[in-house]
Coordinates of C-alpha atoms in Angstrom, one line a residue:
Chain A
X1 CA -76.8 201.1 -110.5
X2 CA -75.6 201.7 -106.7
X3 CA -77.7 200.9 -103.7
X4 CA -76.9 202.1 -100.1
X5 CA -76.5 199.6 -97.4
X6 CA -76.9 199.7 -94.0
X7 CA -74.4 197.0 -92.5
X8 CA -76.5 195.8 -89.5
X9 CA -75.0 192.5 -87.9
X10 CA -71.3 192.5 -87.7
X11 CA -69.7 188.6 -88.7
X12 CA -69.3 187.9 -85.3
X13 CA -73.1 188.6 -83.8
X14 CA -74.1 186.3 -86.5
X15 CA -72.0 183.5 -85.8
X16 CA -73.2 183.6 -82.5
X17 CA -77.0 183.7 -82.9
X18 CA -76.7 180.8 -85.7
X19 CA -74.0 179.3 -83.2
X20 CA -76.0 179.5 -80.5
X21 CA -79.6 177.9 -82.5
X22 CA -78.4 174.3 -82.4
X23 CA -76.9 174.5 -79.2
X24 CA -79.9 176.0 -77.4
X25 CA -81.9 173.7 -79.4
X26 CA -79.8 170.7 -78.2
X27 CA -80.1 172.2 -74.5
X28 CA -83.9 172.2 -74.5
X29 CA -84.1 169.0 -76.0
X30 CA -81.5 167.2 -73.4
X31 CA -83.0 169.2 -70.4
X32 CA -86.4 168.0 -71.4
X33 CA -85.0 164.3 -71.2
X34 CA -84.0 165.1 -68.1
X35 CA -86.8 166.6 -66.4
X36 CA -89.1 163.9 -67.6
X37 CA -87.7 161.8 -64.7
X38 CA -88.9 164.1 -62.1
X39 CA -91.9 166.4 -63.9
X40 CA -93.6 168.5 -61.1
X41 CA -94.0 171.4 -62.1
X42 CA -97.2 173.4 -63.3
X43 CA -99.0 176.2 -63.4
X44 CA -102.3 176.3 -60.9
X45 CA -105.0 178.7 -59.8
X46 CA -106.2 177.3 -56.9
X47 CA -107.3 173.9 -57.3
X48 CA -107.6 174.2 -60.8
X49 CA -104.1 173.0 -63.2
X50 CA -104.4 175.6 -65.9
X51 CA -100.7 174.2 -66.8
X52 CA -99.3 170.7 -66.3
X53 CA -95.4 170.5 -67.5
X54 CA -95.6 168.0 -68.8
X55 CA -98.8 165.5 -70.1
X56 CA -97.6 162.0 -70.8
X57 CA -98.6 162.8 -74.3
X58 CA -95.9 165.7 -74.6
X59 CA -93.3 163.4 -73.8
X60 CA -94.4 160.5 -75.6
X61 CA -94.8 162.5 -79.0
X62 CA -91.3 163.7 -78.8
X63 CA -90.1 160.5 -77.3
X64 CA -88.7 162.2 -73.9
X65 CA -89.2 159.4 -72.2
X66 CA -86.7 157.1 -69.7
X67 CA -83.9 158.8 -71.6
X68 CA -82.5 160.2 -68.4
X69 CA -78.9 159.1 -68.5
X70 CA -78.4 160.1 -72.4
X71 CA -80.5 163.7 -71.6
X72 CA -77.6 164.1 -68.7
X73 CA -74.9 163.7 -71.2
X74 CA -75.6 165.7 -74.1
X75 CA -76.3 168.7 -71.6
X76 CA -73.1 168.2 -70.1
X77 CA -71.3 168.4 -73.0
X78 CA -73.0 170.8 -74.6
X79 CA -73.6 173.5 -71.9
X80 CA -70.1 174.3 -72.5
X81 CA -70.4 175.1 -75.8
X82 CA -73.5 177.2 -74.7
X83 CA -71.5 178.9 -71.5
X84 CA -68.3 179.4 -74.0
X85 CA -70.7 181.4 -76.9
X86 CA -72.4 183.0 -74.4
X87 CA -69.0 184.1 -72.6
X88 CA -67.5 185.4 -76.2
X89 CA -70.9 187.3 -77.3
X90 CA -71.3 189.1 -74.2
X91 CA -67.3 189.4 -74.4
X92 CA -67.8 190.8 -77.9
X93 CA -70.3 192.8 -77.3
X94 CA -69.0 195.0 -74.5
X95 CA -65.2 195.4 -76.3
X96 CA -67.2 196.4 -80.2
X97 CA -69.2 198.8 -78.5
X98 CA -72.4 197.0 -80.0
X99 CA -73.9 197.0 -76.5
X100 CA -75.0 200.3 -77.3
X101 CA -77.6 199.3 -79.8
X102 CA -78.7 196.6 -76.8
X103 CA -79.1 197.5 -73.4
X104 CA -82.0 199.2 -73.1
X105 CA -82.0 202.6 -72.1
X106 CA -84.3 205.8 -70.4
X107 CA -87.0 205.8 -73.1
X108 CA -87.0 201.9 -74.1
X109 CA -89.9 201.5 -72.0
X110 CA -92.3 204.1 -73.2
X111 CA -91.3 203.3 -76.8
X112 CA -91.6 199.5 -76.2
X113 CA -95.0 200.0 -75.1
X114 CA -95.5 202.6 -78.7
X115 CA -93.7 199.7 -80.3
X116 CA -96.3 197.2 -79.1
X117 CA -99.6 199.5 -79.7
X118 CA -97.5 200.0 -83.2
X119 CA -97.8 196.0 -83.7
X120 CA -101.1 195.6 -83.0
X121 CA -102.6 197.8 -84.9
X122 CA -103.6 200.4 -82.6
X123 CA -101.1 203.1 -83.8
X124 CA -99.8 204.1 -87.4
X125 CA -96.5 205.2 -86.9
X126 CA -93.6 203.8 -84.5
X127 CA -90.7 205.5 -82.6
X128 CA -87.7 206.2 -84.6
X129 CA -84.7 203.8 -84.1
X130 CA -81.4 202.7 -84.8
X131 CA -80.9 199.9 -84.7
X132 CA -83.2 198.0 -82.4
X133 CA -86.7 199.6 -81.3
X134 CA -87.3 200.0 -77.5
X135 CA -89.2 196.6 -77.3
X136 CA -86.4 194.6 -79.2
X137 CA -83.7 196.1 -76.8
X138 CA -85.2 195.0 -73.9
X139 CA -86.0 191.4 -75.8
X140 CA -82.5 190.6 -76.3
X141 CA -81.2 192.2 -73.2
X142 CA -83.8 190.3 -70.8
X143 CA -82.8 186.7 -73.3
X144 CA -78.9 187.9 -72.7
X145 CA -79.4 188.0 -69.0
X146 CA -81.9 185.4 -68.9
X147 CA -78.8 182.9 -70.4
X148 CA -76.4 184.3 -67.9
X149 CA -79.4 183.0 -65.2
X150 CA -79.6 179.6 -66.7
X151 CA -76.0 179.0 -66.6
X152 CA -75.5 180.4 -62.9
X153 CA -78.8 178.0 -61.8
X154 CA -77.4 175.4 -63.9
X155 CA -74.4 175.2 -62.0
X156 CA -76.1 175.8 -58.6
X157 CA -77.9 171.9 -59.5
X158 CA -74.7 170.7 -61.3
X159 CA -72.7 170.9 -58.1
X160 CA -74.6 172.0 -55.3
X161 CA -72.1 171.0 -52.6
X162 CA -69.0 172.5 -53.7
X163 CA -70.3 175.4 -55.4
X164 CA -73.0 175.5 -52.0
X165 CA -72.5 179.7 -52.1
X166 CA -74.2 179.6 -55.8
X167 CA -77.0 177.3 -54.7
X168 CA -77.8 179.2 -51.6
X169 CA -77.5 183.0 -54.0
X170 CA -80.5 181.4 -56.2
X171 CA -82.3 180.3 -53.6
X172 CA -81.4 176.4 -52.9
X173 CA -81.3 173.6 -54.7
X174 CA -85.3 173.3 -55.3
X175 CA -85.4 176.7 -56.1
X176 CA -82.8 176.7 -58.5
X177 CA -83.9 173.9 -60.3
X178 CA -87.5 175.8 -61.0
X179 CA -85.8 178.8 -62.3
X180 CA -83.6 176.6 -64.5
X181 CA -86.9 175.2 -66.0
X182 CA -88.7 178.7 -66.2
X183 CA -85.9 180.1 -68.1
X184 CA -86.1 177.5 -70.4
X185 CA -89.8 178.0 -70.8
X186 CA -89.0 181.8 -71.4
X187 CA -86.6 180.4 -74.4
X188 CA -89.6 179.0 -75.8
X189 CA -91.9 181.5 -75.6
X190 CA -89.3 184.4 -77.2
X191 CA -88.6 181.2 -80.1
X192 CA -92.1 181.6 -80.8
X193 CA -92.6 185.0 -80.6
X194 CA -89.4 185.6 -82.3
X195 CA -89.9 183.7 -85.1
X196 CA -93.2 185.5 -85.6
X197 CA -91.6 188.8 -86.0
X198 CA -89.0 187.5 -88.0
X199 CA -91.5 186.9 -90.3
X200 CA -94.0 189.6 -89.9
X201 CA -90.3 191.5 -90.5
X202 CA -89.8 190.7 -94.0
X203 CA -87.0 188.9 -96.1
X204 CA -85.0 192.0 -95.8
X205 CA -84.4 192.0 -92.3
X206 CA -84.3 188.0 -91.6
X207 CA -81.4 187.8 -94.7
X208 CA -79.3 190.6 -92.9
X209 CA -78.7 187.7 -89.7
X210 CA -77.2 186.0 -92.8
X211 CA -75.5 188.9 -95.2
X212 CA -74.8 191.6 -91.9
X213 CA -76.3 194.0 -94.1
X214 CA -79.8 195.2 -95.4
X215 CA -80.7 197.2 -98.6
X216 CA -82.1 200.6 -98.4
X217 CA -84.8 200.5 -101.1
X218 CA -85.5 203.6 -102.6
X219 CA -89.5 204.5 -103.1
X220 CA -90.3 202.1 -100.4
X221 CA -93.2 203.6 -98.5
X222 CA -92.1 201.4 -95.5
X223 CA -88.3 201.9 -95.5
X224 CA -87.8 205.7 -96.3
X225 CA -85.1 207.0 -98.4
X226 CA -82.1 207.9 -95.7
X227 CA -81.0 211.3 -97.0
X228 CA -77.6 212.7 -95.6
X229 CA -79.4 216.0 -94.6
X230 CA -80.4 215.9 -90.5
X231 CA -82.4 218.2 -90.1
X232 CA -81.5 220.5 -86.6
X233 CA -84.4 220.1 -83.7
X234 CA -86.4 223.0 -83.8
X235 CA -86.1 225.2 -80.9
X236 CA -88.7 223.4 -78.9
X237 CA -87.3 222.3 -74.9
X238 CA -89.1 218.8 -76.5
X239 CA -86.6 216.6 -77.6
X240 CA -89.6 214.8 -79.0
X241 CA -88.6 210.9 -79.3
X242 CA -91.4 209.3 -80.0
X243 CA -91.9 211.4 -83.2
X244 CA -90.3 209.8 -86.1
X245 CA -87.4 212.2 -88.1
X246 CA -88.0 212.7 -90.9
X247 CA -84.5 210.4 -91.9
X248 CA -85.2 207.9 -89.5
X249 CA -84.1 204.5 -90.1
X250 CA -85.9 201.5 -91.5
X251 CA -89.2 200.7 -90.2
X252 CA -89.7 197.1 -89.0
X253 CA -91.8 195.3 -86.7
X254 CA -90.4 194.9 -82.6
X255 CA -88.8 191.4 -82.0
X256 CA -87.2 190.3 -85.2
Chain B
X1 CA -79.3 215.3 -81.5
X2 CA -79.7 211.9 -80.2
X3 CA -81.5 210.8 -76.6
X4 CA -79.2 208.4 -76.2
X5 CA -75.0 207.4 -77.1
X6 CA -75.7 205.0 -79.9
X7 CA -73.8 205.2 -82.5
X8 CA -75.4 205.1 -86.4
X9 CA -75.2 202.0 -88.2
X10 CA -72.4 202.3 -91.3
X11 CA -73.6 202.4 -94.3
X12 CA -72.2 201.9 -98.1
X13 CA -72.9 202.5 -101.6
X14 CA -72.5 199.8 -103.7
X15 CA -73.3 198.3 -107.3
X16 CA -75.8 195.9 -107.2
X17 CA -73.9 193.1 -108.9
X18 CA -71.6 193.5 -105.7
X19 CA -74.6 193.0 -103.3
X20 CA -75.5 190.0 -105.3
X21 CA -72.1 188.3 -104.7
X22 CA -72.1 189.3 -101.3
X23 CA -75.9 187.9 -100.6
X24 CA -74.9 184.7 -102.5
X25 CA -71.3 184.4 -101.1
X26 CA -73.1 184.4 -97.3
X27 CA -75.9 182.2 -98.2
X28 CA -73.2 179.6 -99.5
X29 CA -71.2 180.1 -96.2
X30 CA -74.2 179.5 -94.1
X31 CA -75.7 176.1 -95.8
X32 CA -72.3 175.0 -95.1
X33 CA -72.2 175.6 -92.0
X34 CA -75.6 174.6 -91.2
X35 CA -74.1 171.4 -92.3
X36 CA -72.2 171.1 -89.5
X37 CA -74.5 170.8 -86.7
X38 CA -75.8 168.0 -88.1
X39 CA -72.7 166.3 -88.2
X40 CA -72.0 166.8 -85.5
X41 CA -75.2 165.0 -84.1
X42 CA -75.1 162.4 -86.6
X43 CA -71.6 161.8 -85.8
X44 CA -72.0 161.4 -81.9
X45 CA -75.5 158.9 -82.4
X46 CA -73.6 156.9 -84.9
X47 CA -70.4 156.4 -82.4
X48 CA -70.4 153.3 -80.4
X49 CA -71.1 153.2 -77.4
X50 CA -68.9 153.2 -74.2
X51 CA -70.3 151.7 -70.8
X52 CA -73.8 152.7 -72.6
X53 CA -73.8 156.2 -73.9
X54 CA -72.1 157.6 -77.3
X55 CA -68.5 157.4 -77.1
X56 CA -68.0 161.2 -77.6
X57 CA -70.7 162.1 -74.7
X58 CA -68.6 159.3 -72.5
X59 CA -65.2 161.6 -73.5
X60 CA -66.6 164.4 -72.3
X61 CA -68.4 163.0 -69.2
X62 CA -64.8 161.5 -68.1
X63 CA -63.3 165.2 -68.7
X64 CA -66.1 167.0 -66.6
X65 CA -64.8 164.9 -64.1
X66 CA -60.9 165.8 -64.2
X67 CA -62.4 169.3 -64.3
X68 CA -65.0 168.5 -61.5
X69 CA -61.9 167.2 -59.4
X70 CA -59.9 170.1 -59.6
X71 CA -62.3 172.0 -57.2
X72 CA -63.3 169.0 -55.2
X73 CA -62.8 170.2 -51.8
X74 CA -63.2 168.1 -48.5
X75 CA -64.0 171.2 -46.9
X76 CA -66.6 171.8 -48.7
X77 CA -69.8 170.1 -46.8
X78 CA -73.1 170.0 -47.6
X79 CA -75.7 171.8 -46.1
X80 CA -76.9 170.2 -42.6
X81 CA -80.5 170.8 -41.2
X82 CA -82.2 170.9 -37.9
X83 CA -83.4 167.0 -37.1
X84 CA -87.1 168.7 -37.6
X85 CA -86.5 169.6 -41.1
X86 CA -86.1 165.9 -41.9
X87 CA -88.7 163.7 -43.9
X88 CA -90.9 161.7 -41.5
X89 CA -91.4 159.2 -44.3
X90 CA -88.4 159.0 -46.5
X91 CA -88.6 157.8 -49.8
X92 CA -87.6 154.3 -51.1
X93 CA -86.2 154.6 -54.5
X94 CA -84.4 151.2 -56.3
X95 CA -84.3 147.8 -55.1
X96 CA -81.5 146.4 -57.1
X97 CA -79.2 143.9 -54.9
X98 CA -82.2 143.8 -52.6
X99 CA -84.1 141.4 -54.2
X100 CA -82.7 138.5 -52.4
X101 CA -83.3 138.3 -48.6
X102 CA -80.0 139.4 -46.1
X103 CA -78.5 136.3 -45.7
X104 CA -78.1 135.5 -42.1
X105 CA -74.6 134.8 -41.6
X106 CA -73.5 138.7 -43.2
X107 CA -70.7 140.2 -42.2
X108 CA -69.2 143.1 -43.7
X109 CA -66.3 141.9 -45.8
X110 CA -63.5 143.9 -46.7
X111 CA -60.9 142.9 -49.3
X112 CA -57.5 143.7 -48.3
X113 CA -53.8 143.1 -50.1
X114 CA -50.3 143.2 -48.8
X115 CA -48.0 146.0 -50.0
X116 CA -47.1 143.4 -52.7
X117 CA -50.4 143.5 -54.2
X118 CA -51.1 140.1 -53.2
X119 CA -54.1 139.5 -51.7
X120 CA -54.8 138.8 -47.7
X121 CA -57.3 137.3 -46.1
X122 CA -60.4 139.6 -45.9
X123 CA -61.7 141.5 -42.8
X124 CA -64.8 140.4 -41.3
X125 CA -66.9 142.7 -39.3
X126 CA -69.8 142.7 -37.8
X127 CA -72.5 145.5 -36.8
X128 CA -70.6 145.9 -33.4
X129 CA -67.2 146.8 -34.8
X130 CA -68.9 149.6 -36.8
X131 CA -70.8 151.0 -34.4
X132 CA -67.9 151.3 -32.4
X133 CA -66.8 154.0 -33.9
X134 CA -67.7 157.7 -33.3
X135 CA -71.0 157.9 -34.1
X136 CA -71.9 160.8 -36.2
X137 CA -75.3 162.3 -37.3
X138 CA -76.0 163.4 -40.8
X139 CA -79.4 165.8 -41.4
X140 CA -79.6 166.7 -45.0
X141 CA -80.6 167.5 -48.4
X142 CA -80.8 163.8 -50.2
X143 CA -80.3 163.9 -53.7
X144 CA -81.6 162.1 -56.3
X145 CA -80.3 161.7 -60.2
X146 CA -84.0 162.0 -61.1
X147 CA -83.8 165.8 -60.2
X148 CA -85.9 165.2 -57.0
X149 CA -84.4 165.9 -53.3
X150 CA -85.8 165.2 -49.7
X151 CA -84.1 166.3 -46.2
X152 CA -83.4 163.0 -44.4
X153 CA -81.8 162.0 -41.1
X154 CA -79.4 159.3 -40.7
X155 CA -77.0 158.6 -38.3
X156 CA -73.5 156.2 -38.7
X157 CA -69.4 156.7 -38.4
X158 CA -67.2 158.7 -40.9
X159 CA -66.0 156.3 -43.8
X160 CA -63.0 158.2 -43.5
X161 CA -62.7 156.9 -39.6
X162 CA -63.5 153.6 -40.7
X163 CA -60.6 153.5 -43.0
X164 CA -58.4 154.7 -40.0
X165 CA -59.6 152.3 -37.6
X166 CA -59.0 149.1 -39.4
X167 CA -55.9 150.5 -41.6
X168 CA -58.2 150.0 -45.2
X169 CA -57.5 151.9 -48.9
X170 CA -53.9 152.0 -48.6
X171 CA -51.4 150.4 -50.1
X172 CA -48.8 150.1 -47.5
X173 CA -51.2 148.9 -45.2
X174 CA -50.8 151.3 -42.9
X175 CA -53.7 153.6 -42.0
X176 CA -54.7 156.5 -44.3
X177 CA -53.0 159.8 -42.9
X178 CA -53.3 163.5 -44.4
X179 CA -49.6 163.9 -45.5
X180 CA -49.1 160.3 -47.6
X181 CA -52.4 160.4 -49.7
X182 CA -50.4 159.0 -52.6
X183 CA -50.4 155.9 -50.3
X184 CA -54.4 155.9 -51.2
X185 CA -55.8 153.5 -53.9
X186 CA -57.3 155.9 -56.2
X187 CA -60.5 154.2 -55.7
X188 CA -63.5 152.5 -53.1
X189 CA -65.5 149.7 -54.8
X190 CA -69.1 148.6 -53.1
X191 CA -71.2 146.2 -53.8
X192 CA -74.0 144.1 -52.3
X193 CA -74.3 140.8 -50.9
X194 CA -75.7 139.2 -54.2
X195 CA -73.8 141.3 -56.2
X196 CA -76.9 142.9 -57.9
X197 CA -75.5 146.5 -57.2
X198 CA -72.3 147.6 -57.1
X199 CA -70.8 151.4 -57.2
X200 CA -67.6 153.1 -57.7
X201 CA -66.4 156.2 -55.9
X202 CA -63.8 158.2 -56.2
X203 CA -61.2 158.0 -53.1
X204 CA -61.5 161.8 -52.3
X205 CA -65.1 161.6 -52.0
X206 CA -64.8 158.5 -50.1
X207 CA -62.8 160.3 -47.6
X208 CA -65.1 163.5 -47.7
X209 CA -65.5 163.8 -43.6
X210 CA -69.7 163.9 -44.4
X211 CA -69.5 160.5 -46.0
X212 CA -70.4 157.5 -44.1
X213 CA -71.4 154.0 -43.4
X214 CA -75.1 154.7 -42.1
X215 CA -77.2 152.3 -39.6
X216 CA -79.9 154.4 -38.7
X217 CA -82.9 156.8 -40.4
X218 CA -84.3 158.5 -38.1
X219 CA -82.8 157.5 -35.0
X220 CA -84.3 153.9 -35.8
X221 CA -82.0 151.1 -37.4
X222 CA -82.2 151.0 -41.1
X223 CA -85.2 148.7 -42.6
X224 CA -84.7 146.4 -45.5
X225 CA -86.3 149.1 -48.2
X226 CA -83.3 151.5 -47.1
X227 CA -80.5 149.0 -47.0
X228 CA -80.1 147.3 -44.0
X229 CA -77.9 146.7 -42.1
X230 CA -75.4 149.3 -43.3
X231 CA -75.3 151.6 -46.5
X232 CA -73.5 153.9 -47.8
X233 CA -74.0 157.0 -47.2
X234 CA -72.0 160.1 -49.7
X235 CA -74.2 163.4 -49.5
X236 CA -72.1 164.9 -52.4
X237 CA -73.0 162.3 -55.0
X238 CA -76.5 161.3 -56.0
X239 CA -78.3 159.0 -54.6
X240 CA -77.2 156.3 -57.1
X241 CA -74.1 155.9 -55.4
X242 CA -75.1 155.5 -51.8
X243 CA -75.1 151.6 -51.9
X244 CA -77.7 149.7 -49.4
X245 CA -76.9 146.7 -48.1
X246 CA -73.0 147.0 -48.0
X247 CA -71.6 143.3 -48.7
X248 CA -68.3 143.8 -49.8
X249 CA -65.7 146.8 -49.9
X250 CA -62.4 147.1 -52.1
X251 CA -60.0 149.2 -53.1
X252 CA -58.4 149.6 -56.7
X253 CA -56.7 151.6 -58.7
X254 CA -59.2 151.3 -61.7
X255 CA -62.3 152.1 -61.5
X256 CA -64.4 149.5 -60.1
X257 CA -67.7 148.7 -62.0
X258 CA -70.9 150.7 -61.0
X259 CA -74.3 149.7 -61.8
X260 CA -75.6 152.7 -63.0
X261 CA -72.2 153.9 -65.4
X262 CA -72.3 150.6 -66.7
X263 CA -76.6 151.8 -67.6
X264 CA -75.4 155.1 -69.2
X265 CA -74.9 157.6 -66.2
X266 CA -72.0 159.3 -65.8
X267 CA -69.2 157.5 -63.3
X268 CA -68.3 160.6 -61.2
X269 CA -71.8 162.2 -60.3
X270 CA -70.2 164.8 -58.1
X271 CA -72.7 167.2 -56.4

């Protein structure tokens, strides 16, 4: 018996994201060793610390402690590894065309927001999509950008001096260094919310990071039959794109 | 019709036997892979380790450096400040080859060898013969390994001067000039009176024009805490390297021992 597939993640998108799992991971990890030597940072309102990053019992449960030196080398070496996947995904990305399915365009924001009210509850149907819903494009644009702002803050602390035009374009030294640590905080937050969705998401979706392709079910209430018939808009001046056609493509949740 | 340019995602028809072989044949692929990352890892903590971190991470630490040198550029300075901008109080960070009181009868040594490589007697100087020199003021940044920074005010004469003055880091003997650099030893060595600290540095960044031999915070001479009665001073390396309490300079072609490489840190530190 035949099923249709819908080929989703070319080879090289997924080398990439599994690529770029470790690495990030190794990143965190070393830049945590590393800010453990000088930890100010926190969240306040007023006089009140509503955040402290980090409590001494953060560090000492995943042993982040006076491990300076050896946090400095692994992130050396390995934000290279992290700038060159980076460099080829982006790279990749513009030359396949695939940055069609990512950068977010005029509707992504109202549909984001359906996307959301979708998730929670608080609506039965979502937008219809191609690839990625409103809400996921702007996810993995803002995390696509949001790499491209840890390497140039990264190298605006590596070599303030001779790269002193960097520094002073994100802000200074001190400046730089907080944004380097907020991004990373932004990594963990998307992780977790990521993960999440991945899940909510369903086998089907998380195994097409791994296969490049998902399986159109048939007489699956939440993935509709694709039919080769598109039906022509009505002659309404409402391009309508927040209702779903009636061939639209799988349903999942935003963020996966 | 579409809102937007995106292009529909192929799609196939296939058996399902086929989708099987695929699903399994990527699956296989990407538990082997997955074993690679923790090779990698496992590989790197189980190397040795070289002057205190994994042999690998010291590899790659050594060729940040080459690359780091490629765009090392005397021209480029740090950034200065007004004298107001500078911390009232700076802060005292390490007392390694401080822990034994100045000995009274210091003098700046510096070793020096003939063109033959053999060596000569060494140059005493005192606190006069260094302030003799052009003095030069220095309002800036500070910058600590630890990730923390503070805008401090010190005053003292251009290494690079120094070098001139008394003829020092080159291997003729002569004094260093622009258009024979390969006369240069490739490196500076520093290390204190009781030899309880000692850095390395790079030539190039030994003749940066903002590095120098510092007597003064503040407009006050340097207390013990901050290295009197003469320190290094390199704004475009972290603090680690600026060396308190200057006993003894060489010059060498290897790299002379630093405290803090020796502890795990990378040698260059380059800012």
């Amino acid at each position: 018996m035949k099923r249709r597939i819908l080929h989703k993640h070319p080879l090289a998108i997924r080398w990439f994201h599994w690529v770029n799992f470790p690495v990030l991971g190794i990143m965190i990890w070393s830049g945590l060793l590393i800010y453990w030597a000088y930890d100010p940072y926190k969240i306040q309102l007023g006089d009140w610390t509503l955040v402290s990053f980090f409590p001494d019992g953060f560090y000492k449960a995943l042993k982040l402690s006076r491990r300076l030196a050896e946090g400095m080398a692994w992130h050396f070496v390995f934000m290279w590894i992290f700038l060159l996947n980076g460099l080829l995904y982006v790279g990749y990305t513009f030359i396949s065309g695939e940055w069609r399915h990512l950068v977010p365009g005029r509707n992504s924001f109202r549909e984001a927001i359906h996307v959301t009210l979708y998730d929670l509850g608080l609506r039965k149907d979502q937008p219809p999509f191609i690839k990625y819903n409103g809400a996921q494009k702007i996810a993995y644009f803002s995390i696509m950008l949001m790499g491209v702002g840890s390497v140039l803050t990264g190298y605006a602390i590596y070599k303030p001096t001779q790269f002193y035009w960097l520094t002073a374009l994100m802000g200074g030294y001190k400046t730089a260094r907080l944004i380097h640590f907020a991004l990373t905080i932004g990594y963990v937050l998307f992780f977790v919310i990521h993960i999440g969705q991945v899940i909510r998401a369903g086998w089907q979706n998380f195994q097409s990071m791994v296969t490049g392709f998902e399986v159109v079910k048939s007489n699956d209430p939440e993935r509709p039959v694709m039919t080769d018939v598109t039906p022509e808009p009505g002659p309404t001046d409402d391009p309508a794109p927040t209702e779903p056609r009636p061939d639209s493509t799988p349903l999942q949740p935003a963020l996966s | 019709m579409k809102a937007t340019n995106e292009p529909d995602l192929p799609e196939s028809d296939l058996p399902e036997s086929v989708i099987r072989r695929r699903t399994l044949k990527a699956f296989g692929w990407f538990a082997l892979a997955s074993v690679v990352p923790v090779g990698v890892y496992t590989w790197i903590q189980n190397s040795p380790n070289l002057a205190g971190i994994r042999k690998p991470l010291r590899k790659v630490l050594d060729v940040n450096e080459d690359i780091a040198s490629t765009y090392f550029s005397s021209n480029h300075l740090v950034r200065t400040y007004p004298v107001e901008a500078a911390a009232r109080v700076p802060r005292v960070n390490g007392f390694d080859g401080l822990r034994t009181p100045l000995p009274d009868d210091w003098k700046l040594q510096i070793d020096r060898q003939g063109s033959n490589g053999e060596p000569q007697e060494p140059l005493l100087l005192t606190m006069d013969d260094v302030k003799a020199l052009p003095r030069q003021e220095l309002v800036y940044d500070f910058k600590c390994v630890e990730g923390w920074s503070q805008i401090q005010h010190w005053s003292g004469v251009r290494f690079s001067d120094f070098m001139e003055r008394y003829q020092l880091g080159t291997r003729s003997g002569k004094a260093p000039s622009p258009d024979t650099t390969d006369d240069l030893y490739k490196f500076v060595g520093m290390e204190t009176p009781d030899k309880g600290y000692y850095v390395g540095i790079d030539m190039e960044s030994a003749m940066h024009p903002q590095t120098l031999l510092a007597y003064e915070l503040n407009g006050e001479p340097i207390n013990n805490q901050h290295g009197a009665p003469v320190r290094l001073l390199i704004p475009h390396k972290y603090g680690v390297k600026n060396l308190k309490r200057i006993g003894r300079i060489f010059f060498s072609d290897t790299r002379p021992r630093d405290f803090w490489a020796e502890r795990g840190y990378d040698y260059y530190l380059g800012l």
